[in-house]
């Protein structure tokens, strides 16, 4: 790929984003050095501009050290937002995602309670958003597969809504469907593992023992892995054509539109 698109970010910058685990130590060192350089040269200047524009009290910058799939920025208007609903920005191989992120069990439960208590207020927040095909809302839950860490081995269930489909009733209803269908999803996951040689005998047996039978180690609990996110996506083709000022302005505009949703979730 070439770096002649004329934007602040180039296609060359995105060549290093992966979708697999980098295991060899020397290769990991190369990836880590590239990401550290990329953040220092391109991401931190953009981060400073965004922090000043958004007026956030605190913020963070980091990257995915396992898969090297994305760089992430987080912005918080108050300290308590760090474990609640907050503004996240992901830079990855598909472009830039700007989202109001709710990913902890207590914060998802809080957002769900707020929607149940004031569905009209939530629907009004969504209705106030300008029409934009880049906006979606997404619900996630994970089914862990392995003993080596929840974030490393899992099936992920995702439901995505466009703006016109995003309502309090749709989201709370889907959360309930995740709960009622979680055991069925676990059984389907086991069938998938049994017929897919990539998971191996040991992984499949562990999955079965973890979820099935009298010796099961954990009752299915979708609430432990729920996440609710409201997205704007600037696709890669648009990102590489924007200069720094234009890109920062576009990200900030998307972030401003998400502020009412962050405030609603944090009531």
mmCIF file of C-alpha atoms in Angstrom:
data_model
loop_
_atom_site.group_PDB
_atom_site.id
_atom_site.type_symbol
_atom_site.label_atom_id
_atom_site.label_comp_id
_atom_site.label_asym_id
_atom_site.label_seq_id
_atom_site.Cartn_x
_atom_site.Cartn_y
_atom_site.Cartn_z
ATOM 1 C CA UNK A 1 0.000 0.000 0.000
ATOM 2 C CA UNK A 2 1.127 3.541 -0.590
ATOM 3 C CA UNK A 3 1.062 6.586 1.612
ATOM 4 C CA UNK A 4 -0.030 9.101 -1.031
ATOM 5 C CA UNK A 5 -3.689 9.647 -0.216
ATOM 6 C CA UNK A 6 -3.095 13.172 1.102
ATOM 7 C CA UNK A 7 -4.704 12.747 4.523
ATOM 8 C CA UNK A 8 -3.337 12.920 8.061
ATOM 9 C CA UNK A 9 -3.456 9.118 8.232
ATOM 10 C CA UNK A 10 -2.339 7.047 5.242
ATOM 11 C CA UNK A 11 -2.963 3.489 4.141
ATOM 12 C CA UNK A 12 0.563 2.700 5.299
ATOM 13 C CA UNK A 13 -0.485 3.597 8.849
ATOM 14 C CA UNK A 14 -3.217 0.954 8.722
ATOM 15 C CA UNK A 15 -1.073 -1.862 7.298
ATOM 16 C CA UNK A 16 0.002 -2.905 10.790
ATOM 17 C CA UNK A 17 -3.489 -3.425 12.202
ATOM 18 C CA UNK A 18 -4.144 -7.178 12.337
ATOM 19 C CA UNK A 19 -6.925 -9.609 13.188
ATOM 20 C CA UNK A 20 -4.798 -12.453 14.572
ATOM 21 C CA UNK A 21 -2.676 -13.148 17.637
ATOM 22 C CA UNK A 22 0.991 -12.226 17.145
ATOM 23 C CA UNK A 23 2.884 -14.919 19.051
ATOM 24 C CA UNK A 24 6.544 -14.897 18.012
ATOM 25 C CA UNK A 25 8.540 -12.705 20.460
ATOM 26 C CA UNK A 26 10.576 -10.966 17.771
ATOM 27 C CA UNK A 27 7.482 -10.226 15.707
ATOM 28 C CA UNK A 28 5.686 -8.950 18.821
ATOM 29 C CA UNK A 29 8.604 -6.617 19.517
ATOM 30 C CA UNK A 30 8.340 -5.222 15.989
ATOM 31 C CA UNK A 31 4.606 -4.653 16.332
ATOM 32 C CA UNK A 32 4.965 -3.025 19.732
ATOM 33 C CA UNK A 33 7.673 -0.661 18.492
ATOM 34 C CA UNK A 34 5.582 0.288 15.464
ATOM 35 C CA UNK A 35 2.508 0.973 17.589
ATOM 36 C CA UNK A 36 4.502 3.048 20.076
ATOM 37 C CA UNK A 37 5.915 5.119 17.185
ATOM 38 C CA UNK A 38 2.522 5.434 15.503
ATOM 39 C CA UNK A 39 0.910 6.646 18.717
ATOM 40 C CA UNK A 40 3.702 9.147 19.404
ATOM 41 C CA UNK A 41 3.772 10.554 15.867
ATOM 42 C CA UNK A 42 0.121 10.494 14.818
ATOM 43 C CA UNK A 43 -2.277 9.561 17.612
ATOM 44 C CA UNK A 44 -1.095 11.739 20.510
ATOM 45 C CA UNK A 45 -1.219 14.995 18.502
ATOM 46 C CA UNK A 46 -4.768 14.121 17.428
ATOM 47 C CA UNK A 47 -5.601 13.153 21.021
ATOM 48 C CA UNK A 48 -4.412 16.518 22.355
ATOM 49 C CA UNK A 49 -6.544 18.363 19.817
ATOM 50 C CA UNK A 50 -9.600 16.275 20.673
ATOM 51 C CA UNK A 51 -9.130 16.649 24.414
ATOM 52 C CA UNK A 52 -8.949 20.429 24.072
ATOM 53 C CA UNK A 53 -11.959 20.495 21.746
ATOM 54 C CA UNK A 54 -14.104 18.178 23.851
ATOM 55 C CA UNK A 55 -13.067 19.678 27.170
ATOM 56 C CA UNK A 56 -12.738 16.271 28.840
ATOM 57 C CA UNK A 57 -11.290 16.210 32.349
ATOM 58 C CA UNK A 58 -9.306 13.016 31.851
ATOM 59 C CA UNK A 59 -8.441 10.720 28.969
ATOM 60 C CA UNK A 60 -6.366 7.683 28.013
ATOM 61 C CA UNK A 61 -4.535 6.382 24.972
ATOM 62 C CA UNK A 62 -3.517 2.763 24.426
ATOM 63 C CA UNK A 63 -3.547 -0.122 21.989
ATOM 64 C CA UNK A 64 -4.474 -3.790 21.748
ATOM 65 C CA UNK A 65 -1.294 -5.567 22.895
ATOM 66 C CA UNK A 66 -2.604 -9.033 22.075
ATOM 67 C CA UNK A 67 -3.950 -8.828 18.521
ATOM 68 C CA UNK A 68 -2.646 -5.366 17.534
ATOM 69 C CA UNK A 69 -6.094 -4.788 16.085
ATOM 70 C CA UNK A 70 -6.699 -1.195 17.183
ATOM 71 C CA UNK A 71 -5.540 1.915 19.009
ATOM 72 C CA UNK A 72 -8.052 3.222 21.527
ATOM 73 C CA UNK A 73 -8.717 6.607 23.081
ATOM 74 C CA UNK A 74 -11.072 7.156 26.021
ATOM 75 C CA UNK A 75 -12.436 10.470 27.287
ATOM 76 C CA UNK A 76 -14.149 11.115 30.618
ATOM 77 C CA UNK A 77 -16.031 14.221 31.737
ATOM 78 C CA UNK A 78 -16.051 12.956 35.346
ATOM 79 C CA UNK A 79 -14.030 10.285 37.215
ATOM 80 C CA UNK A 80 -17.074 8.072 37.750
ATOM 81 C CA UNK A 81 -17.532 7.720 33.976
ATOM 82 C CA UNK A 82 -14.532 5.373 33.850
ATOM 83 C CA UNK A 83 -16.740 2.531 35.118
ATOM 84 C CA UNK A 84 -19.944 3.789 33.517
ATOM 85 C CA UNK A 85 -20.871 5.042 30.029
ATOM 86 C CA UNK A 86 -18.027 6.979 28.409
ATOM 87 C CA UNK A 87 -16.662 8.190 25.078
ATOM 88 C CA UNK A 88 -14.376 5.742 23.256
ATOM 89 C CA UNK A 89 -12.557 6.117 19.949
ATOM 90 C CA UNK A 90 -11.063 3.118 18.147
ATOM 91 C CA UNK A 91 -8.625 3.466 15.252
ATOM 92 C CA UNK A 92 -8.331 0.190 13.329
ATOM 93 C CA UNK A 93 -8.136 -1.432 9.937
ATOM 94 C CA UNK A 94 -11.718 -0.475 9.006
ATOM 95 C CA UNK A 95 -11.380 3.210 9.908
ATOM 96 C CA UNK A 96 -12.300 5.167 13.043
ATOM 97 C CA UNK A 97 -15.144 4.261 15.405
ATOM 98 C CA UNK A 98 -16.515 6.919 17.783
ATOM 99 C CA UNK A 99 -18.818 5.446 20.395
ATOM 100 C CA UNK A 100 -20.672 5.897 23.628
ATOM 101 C CA UNK A 101 -19.446 2.757 25.331
ATOM 102 C CA UNK A 102 -21.190 0.823 28.123
ATOM 103 C CA UNK A 103 -19.275 -2.385 28.798
ATOM 104 C CA UNK A 104 -19.265 -3.173 32.539
ATOM 105 C CA UNK A 105 -22.076 -5.229 34.134
ATOM 106 C CA UNK A 106 -23.056 -2.457 36.550
ATOM 107 C CA UNK A 107 -23.064 0.209 33.831
ATOM 108 C CA UNK A 108 -25.107 -1.902 31.404
ATOM 109 C CA UNK A 109 -27.599 -2.636 34.195
ATOM 110 C CA UNK A 110 -27.770 1.088 34.961
ATOM 111 C CA UNK A 111 -28.399 1.981 31.307
ATOM 112 C CA UNK A 112 -31.076 -0.720 31.075
ATOM 113 C CA UNK A 113 -32.797 0.605 34.220
ATOM 114 C CA UNK A 114 -32.736 4.122 32.808
ATOM 115 C CA UNK A 115 -34.328 2.966 29.549
ATOM 116 C CA UNK A 116 -36.994 1.037 31.443
ATOM 117 C CA UNK A 117 -37.743 4.023 33.689
ATOM 118 C CA UNK A 118 -37.780 6.608 30.901
ATOM 119 C CA UNK A 119 -38.171 5.003 27.467
ATOM 120 C CA UNK A 120 -39.538 8.223 25.991
ATOM 121 C CA UNK A 121 -36.460 10.126 27.184
ATOM 122 C CA UNK A 122 -34.134 7.631 25.539
ATOM 123 C CA UNK A 123 -36.134 7.580 22.314
ATOM 124 C CA UNK A 124 -36.004 11.395 22.281
ATOM 125 C CA UNK A 125 -32.180 11.272 22.477
ATOM 126 C CA UNK A 126 -32.100 9.003 19.429
ATOM 127 C CA UNK A 127 -34.699 11.051 17.537
ATOM 128 C CA UNK A 128 -32.604 14.179 18.087
ATOM 129 C CA UNK A 129 -29.662 12.664 16.214
ATOM 130 C CA UNK A 130 -29.401 13.930 12.643
ATOM 131 C CA UNK A 131 -29.956 11.275 9.965
ATOM 132 C CA UNK A 132 -26.590 9.611 9.325
ATOM 133 C CA UNK A 133 -25.964 6.203 7.774
ATOM 134 C CA UNK A 134 -22.763 5.943 9.820
ATOM 135 C CA UNK A 135 -24.721 5.600 13.087
ATOM 136 C CA UNK A 136 -25.665 2.247 14.599
ATOM 137 C CA UNK A 137 -26.423 0.872 18.049
ATOM 138 C CA UNK A 138 -25.015 -2.521 18.985
ATOM 139 C CA UNK A 139 -25.563 -5.049 21.737
ATOM 140 C CA UNK A 140 -22.917 -7.666 22.456
ATOM 141 C CA UNK A 141 -22.577 -10.653 24.707
ATOM 142 C CA UNK A 142 -19.746 -13.185 24.913
ATOM 143 C CA UNK A 143 -19.686 -16.913 25.604
ATOM 144 C CA UNK A 144 -16.247 -17.792 27.056
ATOM 145 C CA UNK A 145 -14.690 -20.949 25.650
ATOM 146 C CA UNK A 146 -11.419 -21.507 27.444
ATOM 147 C CA UNK A 147 -9.746 -21.261 30.871
ATOM 148 C CA UNK A 148 -7.060 -18.897 29.651
ATOM 149 C CA UNK A 149 -8.878 -15.596 29.964
ATOM 150 C CA UNK A 150 -12.333 -14.336 29.026
ATOM 151 C CA UNK A 151 -10.981 -11.852 26.497
ATOM 152 C CA UNK A 152 -9.018 -14.414 24.523
ATOM 153 C CA UNK A 153 -11.391 -17.272 23.701
ATOM 154 C CA UNK A 154 -15.067 -16.623 23.174
ATOM 155 C CA UNK A 155 -18.001 -16.679 20.810
ATOM 156 C CA UNK A 156 -19.519 -13.226 20.465
ATOM 157 C CA UNK A 157 -23.187 -12.548 19.773
ATOM 158 C CA UNK A 158 -23.861 -9.149 18.193
ATOM 159 C CA UNK A 159 -27.126 -7.419 17.281
ATOM 160 C CA UNK A 160 -26.927 -4.172 15.317
ATOM 161 C CA UNK A 161 -29.629 -1.537 14.775
ATOM 162 C CA UNK A 162 -29.678 1.511 12.530
ATOM 163 C CA UNK A 163 -30.913 4.817 13.945
ATOM 164 C CA UNK A 164 -34.536 4.248 12.929
ATOM 165 C CA UNK A 165 -34.563 0.851 14.675
ATOM 166 C CA UNK A 166 -32.907 2.047 17.882
ATOM 167 C CA UNK A 167 -35.521 2.380 20.608
ATOM 168 C CA UNK A 168 -35.666 1.636 24.313
ATOM 169 C CA UNK A 169 -38.126 -1.180 23.590
ATOM 170 C CA UNK A 170 -35.862 -2.750 20.941
ATOM 171 C CA UNK A 171 -32.756 -2.682 23.142
ATOM 172 C CA UNK A 172 -34.355 -3.854 26.379
ATOM 173 C CA UNK A 173 -36.205 -6.561 24.442
ATOM 174 C CA UNK A 174 -32.968 -7.795 22.874
ATOM 175 C CA UNK A 175 -31.237 -7.891 26.251
ATOM 176 C CA UNK A 176 -34.039 -10.159 27.474
ATOM 177 C CA UNK A 177 -33.659 -12.347 24.374
ATOM 178 C CA UNK A 178 -29.935 -12.663 25.067
ATOM 179 C CA UNK A 179 -30.803 -13.847 28.570
ATOM 180 C CA UNK A 180 -33.525 -16.282 27.542
ATOM 181 C CA UNK A 181 -31.513 -17.684 24.616
ATOM 182 C CA UNK A 182 -28.106 -17.853 26.271
ATOM 183 C CA UNK A 183 -28.285 -21.546 27.159
ATOM 184 C CA UNK A 184 -29.283 -22.359 23.559
ATOM 185 C CA UNK A 185 -26.339 -20.296 22.280
ATOM 186 C CA UNK A 186 -23.996 -22.236 24.554
ATOM 187 C CA UNK A 187 -25.258 -25.542 23.135
ATOM 188 C CA UNK A 188 -24.835 -24.206 19.600
ATOM 189 C CA UNK A 189 -21.284 -23.145 20.501
ATOM 190 C CA UNK A 190 -20.480 -26.688 21.612
ATOM 191 C CA UNK A 191 -21.760 -28.130 18.324
ATOM 192 C CA UNK A 192 -19.595 -25.612 16.457
ATOM 193 C CA UNK A 193 -16.519 -26.624 18.436
ATOM 194 C CA UNK A 194 -17.167 -30.332 17.897
ATOM 195 C CA UNK A 195 -17.180 -29.993 14.107
ATOM 196 C CA UNK A 196 -14.446 -27.344 13.772
ATOM 197 C CA UNK A 197 -10.942 -28.814 14.177
ATOM 198 C CA UNK A 198 -9.465 -25.398 15.011
ATOM 199 C CA UNK A 199 -10.796 -25.650 18.578
ATOM 200 C CA UNK A 200 -9.111 -28.975 19.340
ATOM 201 C CA UNK A 201 -10.158 -31.811 21.616
ATOM 202 C CA UNK A 202 -8.900 -30.198 24.832
ATOM 203 C CA UNK A 203 -10.720 -26.916 24.212
ATOM 204 C CA UNK A 204 -13.958 -28.684 23.317
ATOM 205 C CA UNK A 205 -13.824 -30.905 26.401
ATOM 206 C CA UNK A 206 -13.091 -27.918 28.607
ATOM 207 C CA UNK A 207 -16.055 -26.031 27.148
ATOM 208 C CA UNK A 208 -18.341 -29.006 27.745
ATOM 209 C CA UNK A 209 -17.199 -29.497 31.338
ATOM 210 C CA UNK A 210 -17.443 -25.780 32.055
ATOM 211 C CA UNK A 211 -21.072 -25.416 31.007
ATOM 212 C CA UNK A 212 -22.750 -28.817 30.954
ATOM 213 C CA UNK A 213 -23.718 -31.541 33.391
ATOM 214 C CA UNK A 214 -23.665 -31.847 37.167
ATOM 215 C CA UNK A 215 -20.011 -30.799 37.371
ATOM 216 C CA UNK A 216 -20.574 -27.547 35.485
ATOM 217 C CA UNK A 217 -18.337 -24.834 36.896
ATOM 218 C CA UNK A 218 -20.448 -21.830 35.984
ATOM 219 C CA UNK A 219 -24.104 -21.125 35.407
ATOM 220 C CA UNK A 220 -24.699 -19.305 32.089
ATOM 221 C CA UNK A 221 -24.770 -15.594 32.820
ATOM 222 C CA UNK A 222 -25.062 -13.304 29.791
ATOM 223 C CA UNK A 223 -25.202 -10.204 31.988
ATOM 224 C CA UNK A 224 -21.547 -10.712 32.919
ATOM 225 C CA UNK A 225 -20.508 -10.154 29.305
ATOM 226 C CA UNK A 226 -23.058 -7.675 27.967
ATOM 227 C CA UNK A 227 -21.958 -4.490 26.235
ATOM 228 C CA UNK A 228 -24.100 -1.695 24.768
ATOM 229 C CA UNK A 229 -22.531 0.719 22.300
ATOM 230 C CA UNK A 230 -23.720 3.609 20.142
ATOM 231 C CA UNK A 231 -21.465 4.002 17.122
ATOM 232 C CA UNK A 232 -20.405 6.435 14.483
ATOM 233 C CA UNK A 233 -17.968 4.969 11.946
ATOM 234 C CA UNK A 234 -15.730 7.025 9.680
ATOM 235 C CA UNK A 235 -14.704 4.467 7.044
ATOM 236 C CA UNK A 236 -11.074 4.035 6.090
ATOM 237 C CA UNK A 237 -11.575 5.476 2.611
ATOM 238 C CA UNK A 238 -12.808 8.742 4.149
ATOM 239 C CA UNK A 239 -10.209 8.804 6.945
ATOM 240 C CA UNK A 240 -7.209 8.759 4.601
ATOM 241 C CA UNK A 241 -8.555 11.771 2.685
ATOM 242 C CA UNK A 242 -8.938 14.077 5.698
ATOM 243 C CA UNK A 243 -6.236 16.399 6.997
ATOM 244 C CA UNK A 244 -5.703 16.560 10.759
ATOM 245 C CA UNK A 245 -8.001 19.533 11.330
ATOM 246 C CA UNK A 246 -10.836 18.072 9.253
ATOM 247 C CA UNK A 247 -10.513 14.656 10.873
ATOM 248 C CA UNK A 248 -10.424 16.068 14.415
ATOM 249 C CA UNK A 249 -13.477 18.189 13.628
ATOM 250 C CA UNK A 250 -15.400 15.223 12.262
ATOM 251 C CA UNK A 251 -14.563 13.045 15.274
ATOM 252 C CA UNK A 252 -15.494 15.837 17.689
ATOM 253 C CA UNK A 253 -18.807 16.423 15.917
ATOM 254 C CA UNK A 254 -19.701 12.729 16.253
ATOM 255 C CA UNK A 255 -18.644 12.787 19.912
ATOM 256 C CA UNK A 256 -20.851 15.815 20.614
ATOM 257 C CA UNK A 257 -23.865 13.997 19.152
ATOM 258 C CA UNK A 258 -23.234 11.111 21.549
ATOM 259 C CA UNK A 259 -23.047 13.268 24.690
ATOM 260 C CA UNK A 260 -26.815 13.086 25.432
ATOM 261 C CA UNK A 261 -26.634 9.276 25.278
ATOM 262 C CA UNK A 262 -23.638 9.228 27.639
ATOM 263 C CA UNK A 263 -25.520 11.531 30.030
ATOM 264 C CA UNK A 264 -28.641 9.356 29.790
ATOM 265 C CA UNK A 265 -26.697 6.201 30.614
ATOM 266 C CA UNK A 266 -25.027 7.882 33.593
ATOM 267 C CA UNK A 267 -28.203 9.195 35.239
#
